[in-house]
CSV table of C-alpha atoms in Angstrom, one decimal:
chain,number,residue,atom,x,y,z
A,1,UNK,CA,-46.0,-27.4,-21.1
A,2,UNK,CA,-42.6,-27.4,-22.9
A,3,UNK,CA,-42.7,-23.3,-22.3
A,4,UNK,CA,-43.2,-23.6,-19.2
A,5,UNK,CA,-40.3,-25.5,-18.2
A,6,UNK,CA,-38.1,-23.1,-20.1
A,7,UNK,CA,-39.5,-20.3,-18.1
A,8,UNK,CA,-38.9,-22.3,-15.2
A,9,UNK,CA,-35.7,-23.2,-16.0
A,10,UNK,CA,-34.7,-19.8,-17.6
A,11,UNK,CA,-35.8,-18.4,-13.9
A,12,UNK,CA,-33.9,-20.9,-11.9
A,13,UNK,CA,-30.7,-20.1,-14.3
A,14,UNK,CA,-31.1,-16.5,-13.0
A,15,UNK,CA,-31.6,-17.5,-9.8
A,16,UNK,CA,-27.8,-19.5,-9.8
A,17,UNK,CA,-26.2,-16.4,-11.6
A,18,UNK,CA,-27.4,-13.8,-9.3
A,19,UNK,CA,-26.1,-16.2,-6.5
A,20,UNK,CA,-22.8,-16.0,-7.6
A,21,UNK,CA,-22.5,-12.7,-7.3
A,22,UNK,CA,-19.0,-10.9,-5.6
A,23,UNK,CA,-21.1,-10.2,-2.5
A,24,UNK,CA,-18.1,-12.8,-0.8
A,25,UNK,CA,-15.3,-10.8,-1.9
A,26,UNK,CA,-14.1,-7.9,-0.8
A,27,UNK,CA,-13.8,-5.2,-3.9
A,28,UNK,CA,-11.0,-3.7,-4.6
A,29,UNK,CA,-11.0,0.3,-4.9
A,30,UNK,CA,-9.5,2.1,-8.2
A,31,UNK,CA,-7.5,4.0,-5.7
A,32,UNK,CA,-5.9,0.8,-4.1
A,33,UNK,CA,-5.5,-1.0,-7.8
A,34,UNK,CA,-3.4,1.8,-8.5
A,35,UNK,CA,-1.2,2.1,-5.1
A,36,UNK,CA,-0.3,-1.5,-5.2
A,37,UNK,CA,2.8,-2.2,-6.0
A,38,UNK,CA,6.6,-1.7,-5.6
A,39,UNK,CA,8.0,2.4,-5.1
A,40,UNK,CA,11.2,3.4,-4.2
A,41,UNK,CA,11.6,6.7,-2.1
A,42,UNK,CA,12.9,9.6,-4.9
A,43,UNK,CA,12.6,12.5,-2.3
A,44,UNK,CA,11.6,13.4,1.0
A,45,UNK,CA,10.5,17.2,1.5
A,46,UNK,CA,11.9,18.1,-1.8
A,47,UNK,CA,15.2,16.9,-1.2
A,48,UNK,CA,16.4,13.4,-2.2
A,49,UNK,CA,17.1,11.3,0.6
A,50,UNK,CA,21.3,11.4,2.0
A,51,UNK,CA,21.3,8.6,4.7
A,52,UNK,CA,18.6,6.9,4.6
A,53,UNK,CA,16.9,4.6,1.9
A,54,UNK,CA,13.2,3.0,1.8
A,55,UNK,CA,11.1,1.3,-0.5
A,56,UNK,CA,7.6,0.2,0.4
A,57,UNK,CA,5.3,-2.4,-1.2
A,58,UNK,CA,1.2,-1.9,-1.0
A,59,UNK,CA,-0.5,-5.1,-1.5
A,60,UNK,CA,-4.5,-5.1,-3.1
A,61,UNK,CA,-5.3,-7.3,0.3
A,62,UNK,CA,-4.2,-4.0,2.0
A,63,UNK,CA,-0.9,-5.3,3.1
A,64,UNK,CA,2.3,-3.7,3.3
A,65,UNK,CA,5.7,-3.7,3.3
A,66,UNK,CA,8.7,-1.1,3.9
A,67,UNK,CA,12.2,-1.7,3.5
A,68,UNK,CA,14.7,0.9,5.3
A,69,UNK,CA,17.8,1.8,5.6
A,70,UNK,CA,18.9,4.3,7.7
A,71,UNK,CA,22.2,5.4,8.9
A,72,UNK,CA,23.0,1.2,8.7
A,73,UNK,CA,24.2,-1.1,6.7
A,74,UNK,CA,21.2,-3.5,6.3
A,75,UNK,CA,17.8,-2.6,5.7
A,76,UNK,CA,14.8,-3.2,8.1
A,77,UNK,CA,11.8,-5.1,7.4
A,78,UNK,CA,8.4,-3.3,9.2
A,79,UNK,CA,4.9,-4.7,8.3
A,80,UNK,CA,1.5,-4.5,8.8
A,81,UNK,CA,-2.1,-3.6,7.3
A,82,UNK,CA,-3.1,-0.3,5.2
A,83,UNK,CA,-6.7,1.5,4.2
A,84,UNK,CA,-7.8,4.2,1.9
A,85,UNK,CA,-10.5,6.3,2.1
A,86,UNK,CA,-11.3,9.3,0.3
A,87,UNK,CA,-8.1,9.3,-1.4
A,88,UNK,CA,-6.5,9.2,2.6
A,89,UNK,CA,-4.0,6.4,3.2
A,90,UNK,CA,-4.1,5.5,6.8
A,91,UNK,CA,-2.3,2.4,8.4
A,92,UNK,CA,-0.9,0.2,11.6
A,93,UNK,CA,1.8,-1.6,11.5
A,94,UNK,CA,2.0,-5.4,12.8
A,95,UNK,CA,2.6,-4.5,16.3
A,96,UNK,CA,-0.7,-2.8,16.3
A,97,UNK,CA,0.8,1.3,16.1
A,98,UNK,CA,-0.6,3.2,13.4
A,99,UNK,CA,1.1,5.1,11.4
A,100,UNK,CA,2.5,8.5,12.7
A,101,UNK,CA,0.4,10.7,10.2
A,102,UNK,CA,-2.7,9.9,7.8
A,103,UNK,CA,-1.3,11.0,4.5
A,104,UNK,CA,-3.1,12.4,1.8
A,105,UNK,CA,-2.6,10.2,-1.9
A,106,UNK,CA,-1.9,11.4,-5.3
A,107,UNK,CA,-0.2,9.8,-8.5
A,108,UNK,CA,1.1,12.1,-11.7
A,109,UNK,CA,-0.3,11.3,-14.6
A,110,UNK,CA,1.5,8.4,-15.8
A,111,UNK,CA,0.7,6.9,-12.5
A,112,UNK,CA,3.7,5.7,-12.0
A,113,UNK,CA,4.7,8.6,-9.4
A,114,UNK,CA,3.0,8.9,-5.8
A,115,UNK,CA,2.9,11.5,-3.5
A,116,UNK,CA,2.3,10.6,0.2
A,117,UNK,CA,1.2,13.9,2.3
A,118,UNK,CA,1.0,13.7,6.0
A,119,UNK,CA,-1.9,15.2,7.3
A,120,UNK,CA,-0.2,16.5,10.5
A,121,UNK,CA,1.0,19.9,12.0
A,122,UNK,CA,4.2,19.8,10.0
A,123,UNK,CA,3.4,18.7,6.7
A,124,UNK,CA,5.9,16.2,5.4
A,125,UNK,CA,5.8,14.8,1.6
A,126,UNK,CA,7.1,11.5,0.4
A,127,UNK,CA,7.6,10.9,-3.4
A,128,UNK,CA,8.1,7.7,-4.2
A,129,UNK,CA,8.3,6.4,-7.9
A,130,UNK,CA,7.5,2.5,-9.1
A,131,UNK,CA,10.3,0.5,-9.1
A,132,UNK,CA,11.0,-3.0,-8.0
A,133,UNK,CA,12.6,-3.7,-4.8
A,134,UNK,CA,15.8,-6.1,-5.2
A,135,UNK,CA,15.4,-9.1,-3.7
A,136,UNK,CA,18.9,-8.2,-2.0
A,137,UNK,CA,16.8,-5.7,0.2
A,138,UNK,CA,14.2,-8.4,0.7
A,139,UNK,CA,16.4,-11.4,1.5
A,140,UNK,CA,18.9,-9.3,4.0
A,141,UNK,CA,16.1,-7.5,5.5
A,142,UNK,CA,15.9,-7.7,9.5
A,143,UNK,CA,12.4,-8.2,10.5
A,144,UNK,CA,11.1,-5.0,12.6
A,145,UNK,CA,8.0,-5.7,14.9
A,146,UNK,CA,7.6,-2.5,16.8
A,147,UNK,CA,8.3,1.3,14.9
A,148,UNK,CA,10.0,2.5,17.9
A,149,UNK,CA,13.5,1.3,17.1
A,150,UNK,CA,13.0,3.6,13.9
A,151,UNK,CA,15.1,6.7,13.5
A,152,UNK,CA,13.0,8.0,10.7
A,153,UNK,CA,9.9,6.6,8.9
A,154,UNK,CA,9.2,8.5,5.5
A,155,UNK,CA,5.9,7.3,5.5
């Protein structure tokens, strides 16, 4: 009798652990575990950027988060929600336009360098390189709903 209540119980133990399984959560990719973060534009089709300036934040929740500053004095705030798939970053920003280009992803080996290359008729590529974003950018940035105000958008 005793056995049998351990089997029964050993069963219904199983039963609670399987239950509790991540099946609620989304996972998150490798790929997007290593794009999350803080990068600061280095260079923009092999040249370092002259008037303009841009960080971007990616989020694990697929957020993100530019900063950019071009040809102004402040920087501008745009938003909005990102995916990967098959090593292809594709987004939309919070007025609902996606981003001009897909663009394909790729880190160097530290990891701590990415390369953003659009996937459109003239290829443009973005290297950005970890850094943190000042909280002077954040707190003066001017919140942008709609990309069409933008001169240029290096992603």
């Amino acid at each position: 009798m005793r056995k049998t209540i351990y089997i029964a119980l050993a069963a219904l133990g199983l039963c609670l652990f399987a239950g509790c399984g991540s099946s609620d959560k989304e996972t998150v990719s490798p790929l997007v575990k290593q794009l999350a973060g803080e990068w600061l534009l280095k260079t923009w089709n092999g040249e370092a950027p002259q008037d303009f300036d841009a960080y971007i934040c990616f989020a694990t929740d697929r957020s993100f988060e530019i900063y950019q500053q071009i040809e102004q004095v402040g920087y501008q705030k745009y938003s909005g929600k990102y995916e990967v798939k098959n090593d292809v970053l594709n987004g939309t920003y919070s007025d609902g336009k996606p981003f001009g280009s897909a663009y394909d992803i790729s880190f160097d080996e530290s990891g701590d360098t990415l390369t953003l290359t659009s996937a459109t008729d003239v290829t443009e590529v973005s290297v950005y390189e970890r850094s943190t974003i000042p909280n002077s950018v954040k707190d003066g940035a001017i919140v942008m709903k709609s990309t069409r105000s933008a001169v240029h958008l290096p992603l």
